[in-house]
Structure formats: structure tokens, C-alpha cells
mmCIF file of C-alpha atoms in Angstrom:
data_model
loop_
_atom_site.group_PDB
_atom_site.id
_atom_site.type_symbol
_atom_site.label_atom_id
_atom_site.label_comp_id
_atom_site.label_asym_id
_atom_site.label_seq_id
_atom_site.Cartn_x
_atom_site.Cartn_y
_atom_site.Cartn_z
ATOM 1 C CA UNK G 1 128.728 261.078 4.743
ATOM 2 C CA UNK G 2 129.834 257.412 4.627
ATOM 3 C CA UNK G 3 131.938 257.657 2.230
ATOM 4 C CA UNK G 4 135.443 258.187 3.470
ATOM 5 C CA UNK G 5 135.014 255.311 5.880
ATOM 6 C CA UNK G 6 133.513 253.214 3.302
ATOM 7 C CA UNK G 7 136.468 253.318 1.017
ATOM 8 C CA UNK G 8 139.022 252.827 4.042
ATOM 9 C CA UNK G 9 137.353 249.690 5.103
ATOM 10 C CA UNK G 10 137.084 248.466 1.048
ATOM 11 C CA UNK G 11 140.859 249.363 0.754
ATOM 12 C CA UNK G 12 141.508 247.175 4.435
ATOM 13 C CA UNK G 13 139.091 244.358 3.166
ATOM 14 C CA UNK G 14 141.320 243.887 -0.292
ATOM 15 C CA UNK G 15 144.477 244.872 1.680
ATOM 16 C CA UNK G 16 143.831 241.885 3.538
ATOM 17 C CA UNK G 17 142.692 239.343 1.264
ATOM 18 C CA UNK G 18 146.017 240.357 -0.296
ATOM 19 C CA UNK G 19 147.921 239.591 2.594
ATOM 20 C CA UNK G 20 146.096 236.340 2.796
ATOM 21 C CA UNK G 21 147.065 235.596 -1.068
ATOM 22 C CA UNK G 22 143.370 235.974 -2.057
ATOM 23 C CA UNK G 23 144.231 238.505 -4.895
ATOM 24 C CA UNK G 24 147.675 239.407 -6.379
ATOM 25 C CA UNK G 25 149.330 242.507 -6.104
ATOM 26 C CA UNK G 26 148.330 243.197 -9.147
ATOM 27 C CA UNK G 27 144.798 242.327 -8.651
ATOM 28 C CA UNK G 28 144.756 244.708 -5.151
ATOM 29 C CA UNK G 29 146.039 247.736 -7.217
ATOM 30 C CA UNK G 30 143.644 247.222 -10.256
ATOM 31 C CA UNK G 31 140.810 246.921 -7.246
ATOM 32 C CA UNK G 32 141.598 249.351 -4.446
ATOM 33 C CA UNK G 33 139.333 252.467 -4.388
ATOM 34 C CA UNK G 34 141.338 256.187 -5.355
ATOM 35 C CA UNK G 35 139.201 258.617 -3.040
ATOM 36 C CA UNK G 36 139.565 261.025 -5.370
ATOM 37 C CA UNK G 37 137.723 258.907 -8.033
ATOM 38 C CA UNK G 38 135.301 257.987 -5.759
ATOM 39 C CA UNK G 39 131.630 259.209 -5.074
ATOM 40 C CA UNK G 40 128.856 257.549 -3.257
ATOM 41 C CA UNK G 41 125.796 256.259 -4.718
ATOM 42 C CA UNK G 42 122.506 258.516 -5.084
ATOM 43 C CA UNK G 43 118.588 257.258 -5.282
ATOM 44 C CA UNK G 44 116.411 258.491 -8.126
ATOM 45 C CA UNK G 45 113.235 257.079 -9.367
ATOM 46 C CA UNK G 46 112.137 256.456 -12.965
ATOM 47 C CA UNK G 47 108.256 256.539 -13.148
ATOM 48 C CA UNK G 48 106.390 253.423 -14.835
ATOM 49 C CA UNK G 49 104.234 254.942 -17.079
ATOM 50 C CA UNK G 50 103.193 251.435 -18.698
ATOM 51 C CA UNK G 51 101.272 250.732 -15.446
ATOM 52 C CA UNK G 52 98.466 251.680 -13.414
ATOM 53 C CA UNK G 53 98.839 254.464 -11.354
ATOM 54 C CA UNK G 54 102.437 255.235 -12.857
ATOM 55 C CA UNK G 55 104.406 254.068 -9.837
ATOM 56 C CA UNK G 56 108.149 254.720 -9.350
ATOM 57 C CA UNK G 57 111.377 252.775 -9.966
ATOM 58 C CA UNK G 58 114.136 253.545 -7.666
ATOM 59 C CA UNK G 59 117.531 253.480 -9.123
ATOM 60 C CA UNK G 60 120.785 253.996 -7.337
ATOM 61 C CA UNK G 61 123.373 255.214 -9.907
ATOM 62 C CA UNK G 62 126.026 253.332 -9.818
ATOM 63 C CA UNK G 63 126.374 251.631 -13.399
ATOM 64 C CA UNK G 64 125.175 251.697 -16.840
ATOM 65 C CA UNK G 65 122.259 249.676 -18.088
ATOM 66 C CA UNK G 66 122.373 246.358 -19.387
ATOM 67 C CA UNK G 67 120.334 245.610 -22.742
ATOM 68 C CA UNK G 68 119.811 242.571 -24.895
ATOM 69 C CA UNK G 69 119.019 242.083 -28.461
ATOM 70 C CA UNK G 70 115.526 242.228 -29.439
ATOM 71 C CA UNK G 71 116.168 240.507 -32.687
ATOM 72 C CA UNK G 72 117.127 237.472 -31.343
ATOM 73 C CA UNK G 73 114.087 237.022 -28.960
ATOM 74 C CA UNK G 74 111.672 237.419 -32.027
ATOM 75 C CA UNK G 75 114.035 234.641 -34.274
ATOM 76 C CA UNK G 76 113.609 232.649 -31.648
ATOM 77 C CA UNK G 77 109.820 232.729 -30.783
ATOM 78 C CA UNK G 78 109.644 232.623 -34.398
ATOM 79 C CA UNK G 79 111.038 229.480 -34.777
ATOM 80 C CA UNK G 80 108.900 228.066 -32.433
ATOM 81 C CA UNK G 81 105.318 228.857 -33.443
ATOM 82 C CA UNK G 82 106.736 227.836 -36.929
ATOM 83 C CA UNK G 83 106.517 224.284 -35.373
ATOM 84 C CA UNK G 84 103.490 224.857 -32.095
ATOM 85 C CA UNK G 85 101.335 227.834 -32.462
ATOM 86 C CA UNK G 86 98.003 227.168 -32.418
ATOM 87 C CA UNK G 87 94.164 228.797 -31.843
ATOM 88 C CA UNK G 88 94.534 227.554 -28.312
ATOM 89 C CA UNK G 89 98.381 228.758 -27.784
ATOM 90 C CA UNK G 90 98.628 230.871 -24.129
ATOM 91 C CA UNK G 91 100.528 233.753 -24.592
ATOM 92 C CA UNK G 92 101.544 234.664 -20.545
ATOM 93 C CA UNK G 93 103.742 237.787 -19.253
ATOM 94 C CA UNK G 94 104.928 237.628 -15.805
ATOM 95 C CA UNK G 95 106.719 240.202 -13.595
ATOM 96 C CA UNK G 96 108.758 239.416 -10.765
ATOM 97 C CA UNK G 97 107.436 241.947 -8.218
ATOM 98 C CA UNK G 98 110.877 243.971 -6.467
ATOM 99 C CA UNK G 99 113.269 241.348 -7.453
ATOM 100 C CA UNK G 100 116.537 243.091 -6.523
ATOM 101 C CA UNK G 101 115.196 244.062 -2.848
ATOM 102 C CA UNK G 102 113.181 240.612 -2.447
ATOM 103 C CA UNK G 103 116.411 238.417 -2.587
ATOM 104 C CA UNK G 104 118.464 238.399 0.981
ATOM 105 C CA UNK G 105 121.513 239.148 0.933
ATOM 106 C CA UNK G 106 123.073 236.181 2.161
ATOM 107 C CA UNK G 107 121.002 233.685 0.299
ATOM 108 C CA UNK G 108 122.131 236.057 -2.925
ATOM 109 C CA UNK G 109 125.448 235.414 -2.485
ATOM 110 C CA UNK G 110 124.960 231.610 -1.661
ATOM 111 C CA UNK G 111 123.316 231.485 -5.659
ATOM 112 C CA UNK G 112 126.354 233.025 -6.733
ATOM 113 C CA UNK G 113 128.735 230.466 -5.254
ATOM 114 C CA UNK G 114 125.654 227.887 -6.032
ATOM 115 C CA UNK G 115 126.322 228.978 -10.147
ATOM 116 C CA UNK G 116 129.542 229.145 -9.794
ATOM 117 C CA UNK G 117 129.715 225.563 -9.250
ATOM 118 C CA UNK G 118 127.232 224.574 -11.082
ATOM 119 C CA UNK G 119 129.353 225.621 -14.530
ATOM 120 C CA UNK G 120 132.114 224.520 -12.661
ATOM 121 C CA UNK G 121 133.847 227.668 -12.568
ATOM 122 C CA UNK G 122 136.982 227.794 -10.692
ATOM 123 C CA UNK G 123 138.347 230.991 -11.602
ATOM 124 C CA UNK G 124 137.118 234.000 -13.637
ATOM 125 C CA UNK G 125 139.499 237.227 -14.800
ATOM 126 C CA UNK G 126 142.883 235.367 -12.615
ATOM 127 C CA UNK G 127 140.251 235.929 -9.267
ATOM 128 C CA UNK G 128 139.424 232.426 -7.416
ATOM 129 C CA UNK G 129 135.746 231.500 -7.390
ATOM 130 C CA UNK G 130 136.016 231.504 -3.583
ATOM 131 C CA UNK G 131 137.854 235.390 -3.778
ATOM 132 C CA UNK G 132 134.643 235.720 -5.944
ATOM 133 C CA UNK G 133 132.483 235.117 -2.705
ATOM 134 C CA UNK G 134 134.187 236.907 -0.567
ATOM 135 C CA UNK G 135 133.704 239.840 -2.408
ATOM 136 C CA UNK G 136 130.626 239.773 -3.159
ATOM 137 C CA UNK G 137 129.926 239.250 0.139
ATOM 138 C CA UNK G 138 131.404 242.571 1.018
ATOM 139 C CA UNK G 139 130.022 244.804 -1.579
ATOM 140 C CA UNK G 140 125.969 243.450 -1.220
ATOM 141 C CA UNK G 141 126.678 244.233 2.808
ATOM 142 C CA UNK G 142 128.090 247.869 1.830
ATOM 143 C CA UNK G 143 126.002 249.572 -0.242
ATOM 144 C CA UNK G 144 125.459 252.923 1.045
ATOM 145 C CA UNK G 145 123.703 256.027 -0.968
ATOM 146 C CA UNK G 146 122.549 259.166 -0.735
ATOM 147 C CA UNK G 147 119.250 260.694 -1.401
ATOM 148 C CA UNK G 148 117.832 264.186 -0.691
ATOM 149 C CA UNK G 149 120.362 265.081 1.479
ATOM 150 C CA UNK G 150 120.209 261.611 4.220
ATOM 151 C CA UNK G 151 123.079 258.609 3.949
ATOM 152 C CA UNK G 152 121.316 255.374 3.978
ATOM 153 C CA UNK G 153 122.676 251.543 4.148
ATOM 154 C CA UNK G 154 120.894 249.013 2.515
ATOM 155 C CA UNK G 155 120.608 246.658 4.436
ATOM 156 C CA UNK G 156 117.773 244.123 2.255
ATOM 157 C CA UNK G 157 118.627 243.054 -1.289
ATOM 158 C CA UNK G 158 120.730 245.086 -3.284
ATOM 159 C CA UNK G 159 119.934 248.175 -5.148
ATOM 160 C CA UNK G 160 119.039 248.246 -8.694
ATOM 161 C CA UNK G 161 121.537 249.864 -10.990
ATOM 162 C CA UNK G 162 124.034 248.237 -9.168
ATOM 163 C CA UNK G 163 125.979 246.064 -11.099
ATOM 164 C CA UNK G 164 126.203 243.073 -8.656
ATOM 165 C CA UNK G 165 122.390 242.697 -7.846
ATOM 166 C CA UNK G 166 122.029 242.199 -11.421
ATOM 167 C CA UNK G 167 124.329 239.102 -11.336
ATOM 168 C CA UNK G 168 122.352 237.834 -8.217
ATOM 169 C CA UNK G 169 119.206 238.446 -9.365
ATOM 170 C CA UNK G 170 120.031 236.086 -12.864
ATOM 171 C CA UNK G 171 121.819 233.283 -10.396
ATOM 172 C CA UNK G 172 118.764 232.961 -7.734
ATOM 173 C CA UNK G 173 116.001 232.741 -10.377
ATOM 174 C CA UNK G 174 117.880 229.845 -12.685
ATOM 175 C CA UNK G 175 117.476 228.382 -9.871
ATOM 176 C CA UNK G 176 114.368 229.174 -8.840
ATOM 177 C CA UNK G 177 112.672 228.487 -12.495
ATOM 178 C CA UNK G 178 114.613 225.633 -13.328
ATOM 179 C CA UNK G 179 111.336 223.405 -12.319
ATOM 180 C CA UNK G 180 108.476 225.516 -14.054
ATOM 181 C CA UNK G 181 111.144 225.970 -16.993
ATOM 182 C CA UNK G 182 111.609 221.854 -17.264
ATOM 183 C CA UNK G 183 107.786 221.384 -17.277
ATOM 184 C CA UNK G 184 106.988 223.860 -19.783
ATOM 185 C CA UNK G 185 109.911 222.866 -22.367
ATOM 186 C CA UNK G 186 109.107 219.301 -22.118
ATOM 187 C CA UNK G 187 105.024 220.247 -22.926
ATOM 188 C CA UNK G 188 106.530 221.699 -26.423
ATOM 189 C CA UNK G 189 106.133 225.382 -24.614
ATOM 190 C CA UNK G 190 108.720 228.507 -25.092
ATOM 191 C CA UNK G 191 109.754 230.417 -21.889
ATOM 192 C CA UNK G 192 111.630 233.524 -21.707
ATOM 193 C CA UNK G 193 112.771 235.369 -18.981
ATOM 194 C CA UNK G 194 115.173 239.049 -18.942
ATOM 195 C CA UNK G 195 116.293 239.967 -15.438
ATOM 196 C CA UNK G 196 112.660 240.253 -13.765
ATOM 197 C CA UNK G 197 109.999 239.783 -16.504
ATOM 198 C CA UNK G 198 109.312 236.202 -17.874
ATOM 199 C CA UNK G 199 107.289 235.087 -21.285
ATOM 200 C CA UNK G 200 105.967 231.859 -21.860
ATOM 201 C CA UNK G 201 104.282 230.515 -24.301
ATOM 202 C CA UNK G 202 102.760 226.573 -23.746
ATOM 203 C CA UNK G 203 99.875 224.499 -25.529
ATOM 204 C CA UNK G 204 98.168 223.968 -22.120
ATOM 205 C CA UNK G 205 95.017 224.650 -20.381
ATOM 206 C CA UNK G 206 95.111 227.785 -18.413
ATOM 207 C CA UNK G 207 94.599 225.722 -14.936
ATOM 208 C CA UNK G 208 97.395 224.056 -15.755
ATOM 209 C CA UNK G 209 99.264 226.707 -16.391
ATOM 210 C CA UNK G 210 98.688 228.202 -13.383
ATOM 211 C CA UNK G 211 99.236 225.505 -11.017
ATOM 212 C CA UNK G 212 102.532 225.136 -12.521
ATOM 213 C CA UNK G 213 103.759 228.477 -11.306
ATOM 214 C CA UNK G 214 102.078 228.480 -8.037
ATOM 215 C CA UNK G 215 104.293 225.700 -7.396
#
């Protein structure tokens, strides 16, 4: 069981950021791990039953879920066929296949620090964008679980259910999209995208359409 030596290592990590005025006291108490609050991850899988063969999601449990209003999705496309639907209007759903696990690690955390400057973000919640980094850092290297009765360390992408893969996931496709996103708002067209599953909506031929996201 990893556990015990994962939470001495966290505690070391922030106990030494602290020493190097990372983090404040404060900040280092609020953030060290109690090991009697403490439990390691575990895998389970959701089944997809809106798909072919009803394949599994894995889920590590280690937050709650994140939701977004439905309403405002439908004001929104609302507003624009108002103004651009037509007979001809392409109406095209895409899923990101395994986001969470496709992104490496490293290059995760660079589009965190890559967002971070982008908004120009020098500190969030009294912690230093650069703190910010370095933690993230740490926890997308350490993410241990356990599942039917083995310890494993993930050691590609993060885990979904995690709270910080969700945060890396939203910072590496912004900047991924921003291209296909720029092309279809400029041809009048509506795109849409929650964590991993995109909607668009353009006034274009379909070859068009396509060659813009193969690019």
C-alpha cells in the first residue's frame, strides 16, 4: 500500500516549498495531508450504455463531478439559429477519444502554466502562479490507486475523477481548438465544447468541414 509513503513525501514536498517561501505557514497547514483523513484512490468503471458495445469508463474516486447548466447551452444555440440556421446547416458531435490519459503529463502541466499566462494570472487563492506549477507538477506525477486488491501508479495522463486532470484537460484543448474554433466563428458557425465532447454547428460544405478538423 502506497499510501503512507505517499503522504510523507506530499507532507516533505510542501514542507519544503515552505521552507523555500513558496507557500505560507498558513498555506502549508491548510495543505499538508492528516493520515488519518487520508485514503488512497480506487478504480471503478461506469459502463457507456449510449454506445456500441457498452464499453467501460474508468473512474478513480477521488472528487465529485463537475456539471454545467443545460439551460444556458440551449439560450445560446438558440440565439444563433435565430440569426443562421438553415436547410443546409451541419449539425456535428465530436468526442475526444481518452482525453484525460491521452495528454502527457508534462506537456499537461506546461498548458497550465501556458493559461496561466495567457489571462495573466499571477496569483490565485494567496498561491503564486509558479507555486501553482510546482504543484501540479507533483500531484499529476503521484497519483497512485487501488483496484481489486493491486496498487498502481499512473504514470500516463491523469485519471479521470481527479480533480486536476480536469483543469488540464480544459487548458490543453483551448489551446488545441483555438484554430478550428477561429475558422468556424468567423464562417458565422457555433462551436461548443464540455470537457471532451465538442458541438458545432457551421453553414459549410461537409468537405470543408472536415478538412478543418483534420488540421
Amino acid at each position: 500500500d502506497p499510501l503512507a509513503n505517499l503522504i510523507e513525501r506530499t507532507n516533505k514536498y510542501l514542507l519544503d516549498l515552505r521552507l523555500a517561501h513558496w507557500i505560507s505557514q498558513k498555506q502549508y497547514e491548510q495543505l499538508r495531508i492528516k493520515s488519518n483523513e487520508a485514503q488512497l484512490a480506487h478504480l471503478y468503471y461506469l459502463p457507456k450504455a449510449h454506445k456500441p458495445g457498452t464499453p467501460l469508463r474508468p473512474i478513480v474516486s477521488a472528487s465529485n463531478t463537475t456539471v454545467t447548466s443545460e439551460f444556458e447551452v440551449i439560450k445560446k444555440l438558440y440565439r444563433w439559429s435565430t440569426r443562421h440556421l438553415r436547410q443546409e446547416t451541419l449539425l456535428c458531435t465530436i468526442d475526444v477519444v481518452d482525453l484525460y490519459t491521452m495528454i502527457p503529463q508534462t506537456e499537461g502541466v506546461l498548458a497550465i502554466k501556458k493559461m496561466l499566462n495567457y489571462l495573466k494570472i499571477k496569483e490565485i487563492g494567496g498561491l503564486k502562479a509558479e507555486t501553482i506549477i510546482r504543484l501540479s507538477r507533483f500531484v499529476i506525477k503521484n497519483n497512485y490507486f487501488s483496484y481489486d486488491g493491486q496498487y498502481y501508479h499512473q504514470i500516463r495522463g491523469g485519471a479521470m475523477g481527479s480533480p486536476l486532470p480536469l483543469t488540464i484537460a480544459n487548458c490543453y484543448m483551448f489551446f488545441l481548438e483555438r484554430d478550428i474554433v477561429k475558422q468556424i466563428t468567423n464562417g458565422g458557425g457555433f462551436y461548443l465544447r464540455y470537457i471532451d465532447d465538442i458541438f458545432i454547428t457551421i453553414n459549410w460544405p461537409r468537405r470543408h468541414l472536415y478538412k478543418q478538423i483534420d488540421r
